[in-house]
Short mmCIF file of C-alpha atoms in Angstrom, two decimals:
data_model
loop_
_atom_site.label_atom_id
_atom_site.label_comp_id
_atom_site.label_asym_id
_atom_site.label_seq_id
_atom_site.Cartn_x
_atom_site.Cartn_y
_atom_site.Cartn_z
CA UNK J 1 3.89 -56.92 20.52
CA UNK J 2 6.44 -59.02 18.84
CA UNK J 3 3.50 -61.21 17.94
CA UNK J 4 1.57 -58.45 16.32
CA UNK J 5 4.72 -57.04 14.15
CA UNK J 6 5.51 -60.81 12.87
CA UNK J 7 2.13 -60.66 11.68
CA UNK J 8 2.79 -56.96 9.71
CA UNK J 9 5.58 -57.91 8.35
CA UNK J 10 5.01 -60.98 6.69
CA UNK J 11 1.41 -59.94 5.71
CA UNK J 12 -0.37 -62.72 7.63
CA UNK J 13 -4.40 -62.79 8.07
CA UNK J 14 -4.87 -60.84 11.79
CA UNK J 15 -6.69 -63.98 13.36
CA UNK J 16 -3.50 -66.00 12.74
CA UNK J 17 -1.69 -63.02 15.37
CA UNK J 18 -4.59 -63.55 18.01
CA UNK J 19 -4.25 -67.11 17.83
CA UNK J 20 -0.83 -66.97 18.11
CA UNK J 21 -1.07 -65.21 20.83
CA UNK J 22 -3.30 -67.80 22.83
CA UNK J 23 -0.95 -70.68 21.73
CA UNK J 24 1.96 -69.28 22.94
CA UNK J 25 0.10 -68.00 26.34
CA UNK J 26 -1.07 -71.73 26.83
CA UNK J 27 2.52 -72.78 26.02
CA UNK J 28 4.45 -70.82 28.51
CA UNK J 29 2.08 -71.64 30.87
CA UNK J 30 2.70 -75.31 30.76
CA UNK J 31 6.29 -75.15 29.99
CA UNK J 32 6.75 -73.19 33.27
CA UNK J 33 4.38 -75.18 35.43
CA UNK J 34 6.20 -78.17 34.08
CA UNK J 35 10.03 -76.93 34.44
CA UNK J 36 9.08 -75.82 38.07
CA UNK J 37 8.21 -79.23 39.10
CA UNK J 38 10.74 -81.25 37.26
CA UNK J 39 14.44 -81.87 38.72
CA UNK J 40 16.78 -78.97 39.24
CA UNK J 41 18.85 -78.20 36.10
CA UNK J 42 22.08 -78.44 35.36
CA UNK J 43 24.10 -75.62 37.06
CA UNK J 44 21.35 -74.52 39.74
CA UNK J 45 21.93 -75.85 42.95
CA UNK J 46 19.49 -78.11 44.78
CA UNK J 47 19.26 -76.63 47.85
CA UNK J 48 18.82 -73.24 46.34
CA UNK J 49 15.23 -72.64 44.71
CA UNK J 50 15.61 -69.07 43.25
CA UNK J 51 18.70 -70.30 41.03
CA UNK J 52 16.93 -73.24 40.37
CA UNK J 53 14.19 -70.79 39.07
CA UNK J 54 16.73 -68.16 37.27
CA UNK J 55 18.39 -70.72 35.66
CA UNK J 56 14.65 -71.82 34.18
CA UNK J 57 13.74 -68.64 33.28
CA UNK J 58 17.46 -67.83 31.48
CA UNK J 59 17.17 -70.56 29.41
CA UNK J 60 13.53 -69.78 28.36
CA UNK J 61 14.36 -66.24 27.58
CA UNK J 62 17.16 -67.23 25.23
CA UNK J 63 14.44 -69.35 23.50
CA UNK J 64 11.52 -67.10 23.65
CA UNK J 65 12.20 -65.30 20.19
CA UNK J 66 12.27 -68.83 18.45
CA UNK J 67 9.08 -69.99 20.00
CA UNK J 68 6.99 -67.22 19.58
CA UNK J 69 8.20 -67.45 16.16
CA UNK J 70 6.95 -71.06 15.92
CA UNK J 71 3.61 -70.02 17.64
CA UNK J 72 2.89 -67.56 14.33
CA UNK J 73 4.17 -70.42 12.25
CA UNK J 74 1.51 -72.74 13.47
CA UNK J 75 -1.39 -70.44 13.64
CA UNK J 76 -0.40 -69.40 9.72
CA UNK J 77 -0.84 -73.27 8.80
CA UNK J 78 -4.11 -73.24 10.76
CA UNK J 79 -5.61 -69.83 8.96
CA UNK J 80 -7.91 -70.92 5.95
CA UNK J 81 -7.45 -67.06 5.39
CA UNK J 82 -3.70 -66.50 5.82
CA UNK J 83 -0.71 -67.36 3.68
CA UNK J 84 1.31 -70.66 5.18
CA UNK J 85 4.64 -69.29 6.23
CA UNK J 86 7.26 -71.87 4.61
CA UNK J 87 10.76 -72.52 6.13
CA UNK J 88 12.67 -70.27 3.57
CA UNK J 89 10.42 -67.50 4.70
CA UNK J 90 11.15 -68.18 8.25
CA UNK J 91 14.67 -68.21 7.92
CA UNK J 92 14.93 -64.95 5.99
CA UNK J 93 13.14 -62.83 8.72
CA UNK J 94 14.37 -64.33 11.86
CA UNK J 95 17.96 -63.58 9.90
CA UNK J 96 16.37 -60.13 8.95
CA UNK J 97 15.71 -59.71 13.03
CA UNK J 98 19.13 -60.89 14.58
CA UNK J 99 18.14 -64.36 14.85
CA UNK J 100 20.35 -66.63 12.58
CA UNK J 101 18.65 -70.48 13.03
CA UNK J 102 18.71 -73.20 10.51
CA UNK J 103 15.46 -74.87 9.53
CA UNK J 104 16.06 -78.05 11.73
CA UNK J 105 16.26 -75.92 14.57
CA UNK J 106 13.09 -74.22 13.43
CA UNK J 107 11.34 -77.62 12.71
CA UNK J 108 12.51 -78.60 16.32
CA UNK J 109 11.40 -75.64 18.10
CA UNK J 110 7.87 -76.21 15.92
CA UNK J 111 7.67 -79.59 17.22
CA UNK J 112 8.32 -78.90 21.04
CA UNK J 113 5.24 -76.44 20.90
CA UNK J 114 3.20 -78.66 19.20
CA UNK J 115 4.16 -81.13 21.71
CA UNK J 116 4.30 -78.78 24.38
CA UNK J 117 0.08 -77.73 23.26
CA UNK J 118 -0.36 -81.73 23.24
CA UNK J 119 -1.18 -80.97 19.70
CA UNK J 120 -4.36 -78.99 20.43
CA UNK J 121 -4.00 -75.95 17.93
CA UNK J 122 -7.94 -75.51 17.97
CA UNK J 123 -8.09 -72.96 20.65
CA UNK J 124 -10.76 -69.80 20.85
CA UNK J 125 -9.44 -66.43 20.42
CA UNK J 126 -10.80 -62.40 20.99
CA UNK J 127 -10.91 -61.45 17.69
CA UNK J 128 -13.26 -64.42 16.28
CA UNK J 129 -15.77 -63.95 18.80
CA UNK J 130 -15.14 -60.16 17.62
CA UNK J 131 -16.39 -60.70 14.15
CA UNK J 132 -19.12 -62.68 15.08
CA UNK J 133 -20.30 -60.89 17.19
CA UNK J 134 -19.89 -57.85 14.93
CA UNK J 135 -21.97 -60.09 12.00
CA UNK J 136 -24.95 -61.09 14.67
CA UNK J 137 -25.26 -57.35 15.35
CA UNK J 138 -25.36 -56.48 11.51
CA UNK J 139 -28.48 -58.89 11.06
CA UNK J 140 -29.82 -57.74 14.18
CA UNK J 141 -29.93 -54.16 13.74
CA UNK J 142 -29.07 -53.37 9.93
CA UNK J 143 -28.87 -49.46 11.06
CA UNK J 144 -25.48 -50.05 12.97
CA UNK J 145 -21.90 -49.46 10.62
CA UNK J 146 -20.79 -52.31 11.05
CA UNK J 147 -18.01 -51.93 8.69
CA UNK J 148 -16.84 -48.81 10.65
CA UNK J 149 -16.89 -50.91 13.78
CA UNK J 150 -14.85 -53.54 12.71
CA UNK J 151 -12.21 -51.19 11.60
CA UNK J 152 -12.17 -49.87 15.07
CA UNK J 153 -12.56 -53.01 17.28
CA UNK J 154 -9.55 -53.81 15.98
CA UNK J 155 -7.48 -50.86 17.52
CA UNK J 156 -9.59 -51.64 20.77
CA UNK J 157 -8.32 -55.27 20.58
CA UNK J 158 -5.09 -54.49 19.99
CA UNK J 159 -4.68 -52.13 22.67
CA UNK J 160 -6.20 -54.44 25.22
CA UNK J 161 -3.97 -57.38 24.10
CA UNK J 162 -0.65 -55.01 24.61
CA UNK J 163 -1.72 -53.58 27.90
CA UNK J 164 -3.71 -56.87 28.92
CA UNK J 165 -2.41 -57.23 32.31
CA UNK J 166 -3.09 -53.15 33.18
CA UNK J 167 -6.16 -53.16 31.90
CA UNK J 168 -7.72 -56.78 33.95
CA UNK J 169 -5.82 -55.68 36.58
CA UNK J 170 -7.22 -52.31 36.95
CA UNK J 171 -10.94 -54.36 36.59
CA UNK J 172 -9.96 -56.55 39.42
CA UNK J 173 -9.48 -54.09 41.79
CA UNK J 174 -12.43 -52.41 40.83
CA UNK J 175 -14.45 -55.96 41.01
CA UNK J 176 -13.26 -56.25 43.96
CA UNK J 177 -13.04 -52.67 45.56
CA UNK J 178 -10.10 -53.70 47.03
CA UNK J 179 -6.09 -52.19 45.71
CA UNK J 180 -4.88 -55.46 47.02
CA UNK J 181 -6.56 -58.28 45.41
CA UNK J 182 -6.38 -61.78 47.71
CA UNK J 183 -4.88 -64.64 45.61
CA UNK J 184 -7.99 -66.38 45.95
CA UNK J 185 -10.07 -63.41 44.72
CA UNK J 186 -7.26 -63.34 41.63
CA UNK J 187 -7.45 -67.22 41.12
CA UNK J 188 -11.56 -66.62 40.71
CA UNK J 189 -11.20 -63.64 38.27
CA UNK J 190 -9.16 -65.92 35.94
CA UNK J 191 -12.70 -67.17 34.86
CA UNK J 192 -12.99 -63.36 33.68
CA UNK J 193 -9.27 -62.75 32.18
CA UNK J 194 -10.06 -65.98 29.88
CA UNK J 195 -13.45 -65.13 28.41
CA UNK J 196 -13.08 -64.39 24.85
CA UNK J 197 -16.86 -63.43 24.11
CA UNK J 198 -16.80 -61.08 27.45
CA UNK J 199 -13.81 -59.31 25.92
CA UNK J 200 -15.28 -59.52 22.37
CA UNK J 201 -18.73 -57.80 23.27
CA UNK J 202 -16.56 -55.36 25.49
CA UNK J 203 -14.43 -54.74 22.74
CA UNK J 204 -17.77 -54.00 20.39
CA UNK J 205 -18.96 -51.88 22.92
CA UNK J 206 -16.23 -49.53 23.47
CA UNK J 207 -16.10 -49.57 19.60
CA UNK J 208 -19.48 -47.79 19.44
CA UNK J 209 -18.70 -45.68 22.39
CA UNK J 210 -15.91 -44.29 20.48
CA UNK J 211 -17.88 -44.25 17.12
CA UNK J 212 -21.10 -42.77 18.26
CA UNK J 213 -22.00 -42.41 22.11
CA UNK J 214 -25.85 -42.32 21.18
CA UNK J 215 -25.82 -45.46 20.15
CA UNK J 216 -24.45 -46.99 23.16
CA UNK J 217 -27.93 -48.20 24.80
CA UNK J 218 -28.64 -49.36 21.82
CA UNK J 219 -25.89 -51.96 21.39
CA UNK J 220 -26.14 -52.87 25.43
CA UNK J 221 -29.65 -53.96 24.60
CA UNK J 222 -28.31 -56.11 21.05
CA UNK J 223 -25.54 -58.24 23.19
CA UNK J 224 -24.96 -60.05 26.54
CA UNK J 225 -22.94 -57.58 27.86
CA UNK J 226 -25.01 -56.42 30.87
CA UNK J 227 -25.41 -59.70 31.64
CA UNK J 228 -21.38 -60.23 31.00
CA UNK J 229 -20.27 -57.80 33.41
CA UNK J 230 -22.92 -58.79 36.15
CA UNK J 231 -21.33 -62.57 35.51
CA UNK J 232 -17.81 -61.01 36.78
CA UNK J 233 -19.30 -58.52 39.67
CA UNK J 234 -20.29 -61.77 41.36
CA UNK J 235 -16.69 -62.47 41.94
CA UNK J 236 -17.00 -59.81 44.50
#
């Protein structure tokens, strides 16, 4: 969410909040995995794991404004179709927000993420498959509004990014017909939780469900998404 309102407020191209979004989802990940492992930090005790772990998770969450922050920051530099956000600019609104930070700090905290990513910025995200997919179904069947779909696959998205972990958690259990998912059976539908083209054709699809229910069959036949959804039943 904070992701998504950075990107109102300063205007920014809505691809550069989506792809925020996956670099800062691939950052935590590693910068957890990687704090977890490493030495216990100062002030946790060694032979006590959950301080060790509260004391991790403390320290990121007094961070976590700044780096999601940075996240944006990158993915505006890697737009072709969104404004650059300079360091002025990302002083005033972080100051605008609460957060006062100088521009080293800001340059530092860019830095670890980059570093953090291992410099790979180039990373899919929903809403690209989106449009494409939305611009293959154009040529393919000049009838459908495209136009009008686009407009609304965008609501879809964003509602399935803010309630991400309701909504693939609800189509786990139903996967699995199960209302306590093994952690084997949730390692497997990670496969599922990642796959930007099976959440960009479902995204289409609910689109024209919404837009005109008649035109449903028409759109399952036009994509992959029968064959999608089949893909994840398997992890049954």
């Amino acid at each position: 969410e904070y992701v998504f309102l950075i990107t109102k407020e300063l205007r920014l191209d809505p691809l550069a909040g989506y792809h925020a979004i996956e670099l800062l989802q691939r950052f935590m990940v590693k910068q957890l995995a990687d704090l977890l492992t490493a030495s216990t930090p100062p002030g946790a005790a060694a032979d006590h794991p959950k301080s060790q772990e509260d004391a991790i998770y403390d320290n990121l969450k007094e961070r976590l404004p700044l780096i999601v922050f940075s996240c944006v920051q990158l993915a505006s530099k890697m737009s072709i179709h969104s404004r650059m956000i300079d360091s002025d600019t990302a002083v005033r609104f972080l100051r605008s927000v609460g957060h006062s930070v100088s521009k080293q700090a800001l340059l530092e905290s860019e830095l670890m993420v980059l570093k953090g990513l291992e410099f790979r910025l180039n990373v899919p995200n929903p809403l690209t498959y989106t449009e494409i997919l939305l611009e293959v179904l154009g040529h393919n069947e000049p009838s459908v509004p495209v136009e009008r779909l686009h407009h609304l696959c965008h609501h879809v998205l964003q509602f399935v990014t803010l309630e991400r972990t309701a909504v693939y958690d609800s189509l786990l259990k139903a996967t699995v017909q199960c209302v306590s998912p093994s952690r084997e059976q949730r390692e497997k539908f990670m496969t599922v939780t990642e796959d930007c083209m099976l959440l960009g054709v479902t995204v289409i699809a609910v689109a024209v469900f919404i837009l005109h229910v008649r035109r449903w069959q028409q759109v399952k036949r036009l994509t992959v998404f029968d064959a999608a959804v089949k893909s994840s039943l398997l992890l049954h």
